[in-house]
Structure formats: C-alpha cells, structure tokens
Amino acid sequence: MLLHATAHTTLPTASLQLNSLLNLVVLLPLAGALVLGLGTLYNAQNKTGISERVVTAIGCAGPLLATVLAFLLFLPMMGDPSRVWHSPLLTWMDIGSFKIELGLVMDHLSGIMLLMITFIGTLIHLFSASYMQGDRSFSRYFAYLNLFLGSMLLLILSDNMIGLFMGWEGVGVCSYLLIGFWFEDAAKAGAGTKAFLLNRVGDLGFILGIFLLFQETGAFDFAGIQAHIGQTSAERLPLIAFLLLVGALGKSAQIPLHVWLPDAMAGPTPVSALIHAATMVTAGVYLVARLHFVYTATPSVAWLIILIGGLTALMAASIALVQNDIKKVLAYSTVSQLGYMFMGVGAGAYAAGIFHVFTHAFFKAALFLGAGAIIHALHHEQDLRKMGGLRSKLPITHLAMLVSCLAIAGIPPFAGFFSKDEILWSLWEKGHFVFWGMGLLTAGLTAFYMFRLYFLAFGGTYRGEHEAHPEPLLMKLPLGLLGLGAVTVGFLGMPATLGLPNWFVHWLAPLYGEHHASDPAAQGLSLILMAASVLVAGAGILLALKRFGKITGEVPALPENALTALLNEKFGFDSLYQTAVVGPIMAAGRFCRQVAEPVMIDGLIRAGIWGYYAFSLCLRTLQFGQLRAYAHYLIFGLFILAYVYFVLHLPGVFQL
Amino acid sequence: MDKLLPFLPVSLPVLFGLIVLLLGVFLPLKQRYLLPHVSLVGVAFVALSAIAAYKAVAPNGEILGGYLILDTYSLFFSLLLSVATFITMLSASFYLERDGLVKAEFLALLFFCLSGMLLLASSRDLITLFVALEIVSMSVYVLVGYDRDNLKANEGAFKYFLLGSMASALLLYGIALLYGSVASTRLYQIHSYFSTHAHEPLAAMGLLLVLVGLAFKVAAVPFHTWSPDAYEGASMPVTGFMATAVKAAVFALLIRVLGEGFISLKTYWVEVVAILAVLTMLGGNILAYTQRNIKRMLAYSSIAHTGYLLTGITALALQPGNEAVSALLYYLLIYVLSSLGIFAALTWLSSQNESLVQISDLAGLGKKYPLTALGLALLFFSFIGIPPLGGFFAKYYLFLTVLKAHQLFLVGVAVLASILSIVYYLKIVMVMYMEPLAEHWEAPRIRPVSLGAVLGCCSFAVFWAGFAPVNFLNVFPGLLPLLEWLQYTSLI
C-alpha cells in the first residue's frame, strides 16, 4: 500500500494571496551576489580593495534580511493555515499553447523550507566570516555564497518547473564554483568538475522529465500539473517520474550518482555545511515531495525510490566506518541520511521525509561547522588520527557536536530521533519490512561511526603537532544556535502514534493530508520499534566508546581483510566509472582532437570558406567602378527578368 | 485645424527645413551651434504630429478621397523614420563640426528628405509616390556629395545620381504604361481593375518596369551597383541614413505598392521578386566577405538584408492575412535599430578623422572601449541572428511566414545566406576583441554621451526584443497581426 488514501488535492486557489515581499526574499541575496561580484572585480584591479569587514556586512545583510522577511511571511501563515503567499513575476513566453509564466509561491512546504534555509544560511554566512578570514578571495567567496542562497530560494519558492529548474541549475553552478573555490589546487578544481558533470547527468534526466511532463499535462506550474495529472497516459507517467527522479538522484547524491558528494569536501568547510549538508542536496527530496502527486500515481517508481534510498543509506554508512578524514565521515553520513529521506518520501511519508530534511539540516550544519571549527583550530588538520582531547580546548564546539552526534544517532529526545523514527515507522506501517531492517542497521552503523568520530576528536589525549587555538565568537554563536536546534527542533514532530501532537505533519496536512489516528495496537507496536532503534543506536555508541573511548597513543589500524578493502574502495563505484565512462569518453575526446576536428571538420570548413572567398573575389571583379558597366548590369537585369516573366506568364508575346 | 492636422506630418518637415535654412543665414555665426538643437526638436514635433494626425483621422484614415491614408502601417513608418532622422541629425552635428561644413543646408536637406519619406509611407497613388520618391532621392544625392572637396563623395554622388535617374525613368515609364492600361494611378483602382480584367502585355511591361525601378531603389542585385560606391563616398551619418531611413522608406513604398496595388496580379510578380530575392541574398552575402572597407561591407550587408526582406514580400503575395506585413515591419524595425546603433558608434569612432574606413581599424576596440565594443558585438550578433537577440526573432518570424507560403526553396537559400553572413560579421567581432590596437590608431577627438546613449539604447532594444518578444511586439504599432498570428499558429 503505497497510495496515500487521504492525500489532498490542490490547495483551493482562493487562499492564494499576493505578496510581493516574496520577490524581495529571493532578490536580496542575489543583489548581494551582484554587489560583491562587482566588488571582487574591483578588488582584482585595485591593490587596496574593499575590506573584509565591508564584505562581511554586505554578504550577511542579504541573508539576514531574507530570514527576517521569511519569519514575517511565515507568522501570518501560522495564524491562518489556509493562507498561501503568491507573487507572479512575469510571462516569459507566450506563443500559442506554449506559455511560460514565472512566479513565486510560499505554501506550507516551501514555507518550512524557506525558514530553514534562510536561518541556517545566515548562521553559516556568519561562521564563514570568521572561517575565511584572511583568504585571498574573501569577497568572491561571499559573492558565490549569496548567489547560492538566492538560487536555492528561487528553487524552493518557484511555483513552476521552469523557475525551479533555474534555481536548480543555479545551485549546481554555485556548488561547482565553491567546491573548486581554491582552484589553484588541481585536485580541488577536479572535484568541482566531477560534481558538476555528475549533476549534469541528473539534470539531463530532469529536463527531459520536465518536457515530457509538459507534453502530457500542458502545464509548467505545479497547480496546473497536478490538475492534469489524471489525464496523462499510464505508460508515460512512470517514465516521467523516473526521469525526474534521475535529476533528484544527481542533486541529492544517491546511488548511482552519489560519488561527487564525498569529493565535494574539497571546498571550504562552511560550504560543505551549507550546500552539501543542509540545503542543496535536499533539493532532490524537495522535488519528490513537491511532485508527490506524480509519485503517488506511480507506485513502481516510488518503490524504486525506497530501494535506492535504502541501499544508499546502508552503503554510505558502511563506507563511513573506515574513513579517517573528519569531513569525509560527515560527507558519507550526509549521503546516508539523504538515503533515509528518500526512503521516507518513497514510502509516501512525505511529511516524515521533509521533517528529516528539516532536523538533519540543523544537526548536520552543526556537525560540519564543528568540524570547521576543529580544522580552523588545528591549522587545517583534517585527519581524525591526529586529533583527540579537544574537549577542553574547544568547549562550545564539543557541546554542539555532542548533541548533534546524539541527534544523528537517534537518541531521544534529540532532533534526529523523532524524524528518523517517523521514517522507520512509515516503512514498517506500509509493509516494507526489509527496508525497515536496512534503516535499523544503518541507524546502528550511524551511531557507531559518529561516535567513533566524536571520541577520536574529543576523547583521549591530543595526538597532533599543532597547538590548538580556541574558536572565535563568530564561530561560537552559530554553533550554539545550531546545537540548540539539534536539541529542540525534534519536538515539532513528536510521534502521533503515541498520541503526541505532531505539529509538523499537521502543518503539511494541506499538501499531504493528516494520516492515521492512533489506535492502541499501533501505539504498542510503535513503542516496541522505537525501543529497538534506540537500543541499536545505543549499542553502536557503546561499541564506539569501547574501541575509541580512551585512546592515548596511536590509533589502532584497521584489520586488513576483504571487507575493509571493499569499504576503502567505496564499493568500487569510482574505479568502475573511471574505466566504463571516463576512459572511453577521454579516448573519444582524443580521437576528436587529433583526427576528427583538424581533418574532418576543420578541413571541410576551410575548404568551404576558401571557396566562398574565391567566389567573392570573382564577383568583386564585376564591380570595378565603371559607371557604364553598372548601367549595363541594370539593363541586363531588366532583360533577364522580362524574359523570365514573359516566358512564364505571357508566352504568346514571343509568337507574335 | 482638424482638416489640416492630417497634412501636418508631411508639411512640418518642410517648414522646419525652411526655418533652419533661414536661421542658417540670419543667425550670428556664434549662435549657429544651435541649429542641430532646433532640428532635433523639429523632428520630435514631426513624430508627435504623426501620432496626432493618426488619432485625428482614425479609424478610417483615408484623406483626400483616398490619395493618402494614415493607418497603423504609415504610423509605424512615420515613427521609425523620425527616429532614424533624429539619430542621423545627432551624429551629423558632430561630423559637420569636424569638417567645418555648413550645417543649415545639411539639416534642411534631411528635413526635406523626411517629408518625402513620410509621404512615401502614407501615399496610395503612383504619381504621388513617384514625386515623394524623387524628393527623397534628390535630397540623398546631395547629401552623399555634401563634402564637395572629397573626391570619393563626388564619385559616389555622381554615380548614384546618374544610375538613379535611369531607374527613375524606368519607374516613370512603367507607371505610364500602367496608366495606359488602367486609366488611373490610384493603387486601389489598379487593384480593382486587375481583379476583373485579364492580364495584358502592356500592363505586364509596366508592372515589370515599376518593379525594376523599385528594386534599384532598395538596391536588389543586380540593380545594387550604385550602393557600395555611394555608401563609401558618403559621410558616416549619411551612410547610416541611407542604410536605415531611406531603405525603410522605400520598403514602405514597395510593400504598399505590391501588397495593395498589385496584389491581384500577385501570381505574375512573385517569381520576379523571388529571383531578385535569391540573387540579392547570395550576392550581398558573398560580396560582403571580401570587403575591407567597413562602409562597403555594411553596404553589402544591407543588400543582404534587402534580400531577406524580399523573401518576405513573396509571402505577402502567397499568403492571405496581415502577418507577412507585420513580419516585414518587425524585421525592418530590428534591422533599422541595429544599423542605427552601429552607425552611431562608427560616427563617434571616426570623429578624429575619416581614417576609420578599414575593418582592421577596429582592432583592439574590445580593450580600449569595452562598452562600445560590447554594444557593437551585440548588434552584429543580432544581424547574424543569434538567439536570444532581436535579429534572431526577426529572421525567425519572417522565414516562418515565407515557409507558410510554401516557399521552401527561398527559406533554404535564406538560411544558407545567413550562415554565410556569420563569416564576415564575426570577423569584425574577432578583430575588435582578438587583435591588438593598431599602432597608428588615433583616439576619437570627442566622446559624446549622446552617441553612446544611442548605441546603448539600440543594443538594449535588440536585447529586449529577443528576451521578451511578446512584450516588444505589443509596444509597436502595426505589429499586432504578427503577435495574434503567432499566438494561434500551429507551426510552433
């Protein structure tokens, strides 16, 4: 049973209310990006450019104001749940039945995403101001970051596929720019290219899906698509759903397009926090949740989503076990958590999926920023084996990371517990027992590797060479707020099966409906399942404590066997792609470069151009400047035309 | 006053021309710098009077018993021609100052020419049209040779004048033959006569001669020979004027005559126009490639655009409805705007001396004046027809109407010709951006904001036309049929 029996249809259009403040939310960060972009150009030309202080002020002003606006827009929605803000932007094209109207909409789904993205985005901007201090390209960094935020807001606020796609591509570009931010390092630039190319694969599917969806429904806007989804052909719809899913897989780093995300750690750490944990990568989940009516109508593709999500979750969690780079551990944990979210939305528990997006954004941002603070304190040391004993040196970071680790491990009452359990419960409830098992196993692995990270970084004694210096205030503030979020936001979605108020599901009810009233049997079952997942998580933590709790000397090396080899190889995806895709393409490229282009294409064109030139020169000689000749041409032309004319229409004239 | 208002657009320029002439004589030497200012205000008044006259006689628009008509078509051309004249006067004031030439006569000639062009846009009688065409031609002959000490200018003007007289004679002879057959020179009477009477050799010859005469005026191959010499000889503003205003005005005449007067004979002249179109497109584009002089290159490029427009005229005949007219107007609009921008920039760049004549003189412009180079590049890209610029949509709509008239061959040639045009347009862009500044290069003497603004406005308009074609079509009069057609067509 994948279908949501009570899923509502579109919101009544009467509740749409115009509000042009919405435009401002998107435009503010974009304006910041423009100003800072020009500032960067100015800096490049002048030795004494704009100071970091000014850049920070400009760069943080846009996100901050956008956050304030987001709250101002959100509060009236809480007062009147039927209210949805809408702001039509422009008619881009209007040719016959092909009409593209761009607009922004803030409904319950995009509203909650908006709050999360602006709030976390602002905190990360603040953190960056401290983290990036002294970087040569300080203003360029903030320009990109603002551009990213603006694109992301366009993505979630668009009321149509075209606007969403623009935002989608915008975040893709920013991701590329920020991963390869230190582009002098070839490896880092390569990581950016890899992310970009893999996203292109997904985007190809995505844009084909958009076109097919338009062909079937004749609409680009979500309301129109939803209204016409019933009329689409049964053979086409699964294909469309699959193509759109390919786009989502690329952006959200799911199997088989997941390999870019771990490499994306080449970018500055706050970027990893913002883009590769809290916001951009959740776009795929958002897309599925936004187009829930498509996936509700295609159970086979929905099942595929769960399968991919489950496999990704389990695989990434197992790879994370053997990673020694602090950021890589977090990267794989992100991939794994995204798998959870996919399982949730695939199972039709859209609210649960989005809820996990929401809570995950807080604790993952906190984890990444914590990692950033550590890396900052240890002079760019990222190897877990050279850390340890940082508890006393970085107290705020320690606290924020501890609660976040507890949250991601799923220990009540921290945020991750509620959202993860909501997903696991949905899987069980809908009969996906195998996937529930995979989720549970992943939860155990997650608890283990997260606390392995925690103990290696904070437990035992310090094993590094550099003297750690304490985190500055501008880092403490975001870390504290995000840590607070990791503790508290879970309470927004307490399990309804236990009769507790689930505000989150209730909030998204206009889109997805409010399912199940609690019955006593479910209550008991849900308690048992919860206990099971907490126990598994607890076991993971205890195991980590036992092995890594008090390391004073060398960190013990991993046993060398087939399993660790496989994990170190990351299940061989990279080498497979290298031999199966990159190799042939490079060979084809070399062939084009050495044979096809110079001989076949250039030769042909050059011959054509040469002929063109020669012909032109010949004709030119006719125009040698003599007036008499010109007059002859005139008369000659007249005769030719007259001849053609009379032969065609008045042949009798020649017989006279 | 109400009776006089419709005649205002044609008579006002004459009045202003005379005023400028008188001012030129009686104004003290020191105050003569005011002449261009007065003229610019005058042109603005002409444009306003065109709108007022259109409103006064709407919706019927006919005056003098149908001799003249003030419809959206003539309003479109009145405004376009006024704008082109305005910009020509603006650039001319810099050029005249540089060469120390007398201003008053130059400006007066432009005014007289404008009067003739406005008459061309609204007249519906062959004799009136002929007179108007002669007013325009006479003024332009003089304008081309305005710099009497310049040998090239003399040569160009003289060639233009002699060949032009010949073409005028052919045209007039054709009109006479038609009159002999129809016993009227009014377009709608010609139309109604041929819709009931059979085609006869006398009228056929007349029609052909009229066509050849007009083909000469729009510089269609093989009647184009005058244009490169005249373009090269004329000063930069006058070259721009010929390439924009005069060309648009003659097309106003051509579309009106063929579409209104000779539409019942359409099956007879379509082949002739198609042959001319093919020759013109190929000839213009092929000859443009080997030109080194930028004015000559632009002359051939303008011939090539004439060719595209001629394909549109065949669509006008073969396909009922107004969309072909609209597509032609849209193409002319984009073409005129792009050319005006290019010539404004070239006028400024050659303000030191006339040394800016070779394409290679533009080398290094991208570094030296990035904004000017950008504007120029944008306009040349629009000429090529690169989406999303206005030139692309202009070509697209035009070829679409031709395609709908089942002229597949013509569209094929037009597309091929457009591909050929890439070579020489891109060459300019390449020279601007990829070659270093020439050693003998002299910076322009002045840096007039106004000409920069013209370039900026034209580039922006071309960009806007491409980015929001619907929005753009809505703004200009006479383009609505195209918009309506596009919205209901199934070809897209």
CSV table of N, CA and C in Angstrom, one decimal, chain B residues 1-9 49 52-53 55-57 70:
chain,number,residue,atom,x,y,z
B,1,MET,N,-8.6,73.5,-38.3
B,1,MET,CA,-7.4,72.8,-37.8
B,1,MET,C,-7.5,71.3,-38.0
B,2,ASP,N,-8.7,70.8,-37.7
B,2,ASP,CA,-8.9,69.4,-37.9
B,2,ASP,C,-8.7,68.9,-39.3
B,3,LYS,N,-9.0,69.8,-40.2
B,3,LYS,CA,-8.8,69.4,-41.6
B,3,LYS,C,-7.3,69.5,-42.0
B,4,LEU,N,-6.6,70.3,-41.3
B,4,LEU,CA,-5.2,70.5,-41.7
B,4,LEU,C,-4.3,69.5,-41.0
B,5,LEU,N,-4.8,69.0,-39.8
B,5,LEU,CA,-3.9,68.1,-39.0
B,5,LEU,C,-3.3,66.9,-39.8
B,6,PRO,N,-4.1,66.2,-40.6
B,6,PRO,CA,-3.6,65.1,-41.3
B,6,PRO,C,-2.4,65.4,-42.2
B,7,PHE,N,-2.3,66.7,-42.6
B,7,PHE,CA,-1.2,67.0,-43.5
B,7,PHE,C,0.0,67.5,-42.8
B,8,LEU,N,-0.1,67.7,-41.5
B,8,LEU,CA,1.0,68.2,-40.7
B,8,LEU,C,2.2,67.4,-40.8
B,9,PRO,N,2.2,66.0,-40.7
B,9,PRO,CA,3.4,65.2,-40.7
B,9,PRO,C,4.2,65.5,-42.0
B,49,SER,N,3.4,65.0,-34.3
B,49,SER,CA,2.3,65.4,-35.2
B,49,SER,C,1.8,64.1,-36.0
B,52,ALA,N,-0.6,62.5,-33.7
B,52,ALA,CA,-1.8,63.3,-33.6
B,52,ALA,C,-2.6,63.2,-34.8
B,53,ALA,N,-2.0,63.2,-36.0
B,53,ALA,CA,-2.7,63.1,-37.2
B,53,ALA,C,-3.4,61.7,-37.3
B,55,LYS,N,-4.4,59.9,-34.9
B,55,LYS,CA,-5.5,59.8,-33.9
B,55,LYS,C,-6.7,60.6,-34.5
B,56,ALA,N,-6.4,61.7,-35.2
B,56,ALA,CA,-7.4,62.6,-35.7
B,56,ALA,C,-8.3,61.9,-36.8
B,57,VAL,N,-7.7,61.1,-37.6
B,57,VAL,CA,-8.4,60.5,-38.7
B,57,VAL,C,-8.8,59.0,-38.5
B,70,LEU,N,-3.7,57.3,-43.4
B,70,LEU,CA,-2.9,57.3,-42.2
B,70,LEU,C,-3.4,56.1,-41.4
